[in-house]
């Protein structure tokens, strides 16, 4: 007993000695990397403005980067004016010409000051993080008036619609511009079409985190449980023209950076 204890103690001391020796011989350079060198990106001077390497999806002038969802050959018909564009509910959803995989997205939107209606019928739109077909097919981050407007919590602004409730309600009053900053990780599929890794999303709403790397259960499902049914690749980003009768919402300053 005594002998083995001595051996163990000696081994520990030797081990400790070896480790100490290695640390003494180590140089600070050993743990410093010099490649790869990150690309230079010039950050915006104004908070929320696009950094130098962003793809501008709306700069206040036109909807050249957007098409009608249900007929992608048709340019987006929503109304542009005074540096913003506004949902035209008579026309349908719009989406980007370009498709994206993983990205960082900035988007600003405003519920009109004179908004009427309640619950889901009060400034309802939606940001589909990936549009996977016509109509409302895709993964919807809800856009809705959230200022003293009661509705089911997994359908309020900041929710991944019908999947998860936002951590907090950081809504501003109707009439004020609001921001979404989003980090989207697209789902990855196996060759047989089953999901390999689910989509994930992090959302800052008016600068406040409301979703932290939330794993989506599948594309948005209005009725029933969501699940991944069909593989898809990079997808457009879509904005919803919701069928309720409330005043249409507006957008400005939309940019994206592919990750
Ligand atoms: Mg919606």
mmCIF file of N, CA and C in Angstrom, residues 15 32 36 50 54 85 91 106 115 121 146 152 159 180 203 212 218 224 235 237 249:
data_model
loop_
_atom_site.group_PDB
_atom_site.id
_atom_site.type_symbol
_atom_site.label_atom_id
_atom_site.label_comp_id
_atom_site.label_asym_id
_atom_site.label_seq_id
_atom_site.Cartn_x
_atom_site.Cartn_y
_atom_site.Cartn_z
ATOM 1 N N UNK A 15 4.660 14.150 -13.455
ATOM 2 C CA UNK A 15 3.678 14.700 -14.406
ATOM 3 C C UNK A 15 3.607 16.204 -14.281
ATOM 4 N N UNK A 32 -0.642 31.840 -31.080
ATOM 5 C CA UNK A 32 -1.133 32.977 -31.877
ATOM 6 C C UNK A 32 -1.281 32.544 -33.329
ATOM 7 N N UNK A 36 -6.151 32.370 -41.151
ATOM 8 C CA UNK A 36 -6.479 33.306 -42.232
ATOM 9 C C UNK A 36 -6.700 34.730 -41.714
ATOM 10 N N UNK A 50 -25.964 49.925 -43.346
ATOM 11 C CA UNK A 50 -25.272 48.756 -43.892
ATOM 12 C C UNK A 50 -23.758 48.885 -43.806
ATOM 13 N N UNK A 54 -22.274 44.548 -47.235
ATOM 14 C CA UNK A 54 -23.667 44.072 -47.224
ATOM 15 C C UNK A 54 -24.277 44.119 -48.622
ATOM 16 N N UNK A 85 -41.141 51.551 -48.394
ATOM 17 C CA UNK A 85 -42.176 50.879 -49.192
ATOM 18 C C UNK A 85 -43.228 50.304 -48.267
ATOM 19 N N UNK A 91 -52.040 42.790 -53.769
ATOM 20 C CA UNK A 91 -51.119 42.140 -54.718
ATOM 21 C C UNK A 91 -50.519 40.817 -54.257
ATOM 22 N N UNK A 106 -30.661 42.786 -41.585
ATOM 23 C CA UNK A 106 -31.191 43.953 -40.864
ATOM 24 C C UNK A 106 -32.416 44.452 -41.625
ATOM 25 N N UNK A 115 -53.091 52.739 -36.783
ATOM 26 C CA UNK A 115 -53.457 51.328 -36.920
ATOM 27 C C UNK A 115 -54.768 51.014 -36.181
ATOM 28 N N UNK A 121 -55.102 40.738 -36.298
ATOM 29 C CA UNK A 121 -55.609 41.621 -37.345
ATOM 30 C C UNK A 121 -55.204 43.067 -37.097
ATOM 31 N N UNK A 146 -47.175 44.967 -31.505
ATOM 32 C CA UNK A 146 -47.006 44.284 -30.226
ATOM 33 C C UNK A 146 -47.172 45.221 -29.048
ATOM 34 N N UNK A 152 -52.136 35.304 -29.036
ATOM 35 C CA UNK A 152 -51.406 34.137 -28.513
ATOM 36 C C UNK A 152 -49.908 34.451 -28.578
ATOM 37 N N UNK A 159 -42.077 36.320 -32.359
ATOM 38 C CA UNK A 159 -42.195 34.856 -32.290
ATOM 39 C C UNK A 159 -41.819 34.243 -33.619
ATOM 40 N N UNK A 180 -35.358 44.758 -36.775
ATOM 41 C CA UNK A 180 -35.028 43.348 -36.567
ATOM 42 C C UNK A 180 -33.588 43.157 -37.025
ATOM 43 N N UNK A 203 -32.607 36.405 -32.918
ATOM 44 C CA UNK A 203 -33.308 37.641 -33.297
ATOM 45 C C UNK A 203 -33.125 38.721 -32.247
ATOM 46 N N UNK A 212 -32.753 33.238 -29.098
ATOM 47 C CA UNK A 212 -31.332 32.930 -29.007
ATOM 48 C C UNK A 212 -31.057 31.557 -29.607
ATOM 49 N N UNK A 218 -39.518 23.076 -38.079
ATOM 50 C CA UNK A 218 -39.836 22.891 -39.496
ATOM 51 C C UNK A 218 -40.375 24.200 -40.019
ATOM 52 N N UNK A 224 -51.789 22.504 -37.003
ATOM 53 C CA UNK A 224 -51.033 21.265 -36.772
ATOM 54 C C UNK A 224 -49.575 21.534 -36.433
ATOM 55 N N UNK A 235 -32.710 29.957 -50.257
ATOM 56 C CA UNK A 235 -34.083 30.406 -50.516
ATOM 57 C C UNK A 235 -34.181 31.927 -50.455
ATOM 58 N N UNK A 237 -35.889 35.596 -49.356
ATOM 59 C CA UNK A 237 -36.474 36.153 -48.136
ATOM 60 C C UNK A 237 -37.793 36.802 -48.546
ATOM 61 N N UNK A 249 -48.411 47.981 -43.257
ATOM 62 C CA UNK A 249 -47.175 48.421 -42.599
ATOM 63 C C UNK A 249 -46.127 48.794 -43.658
#
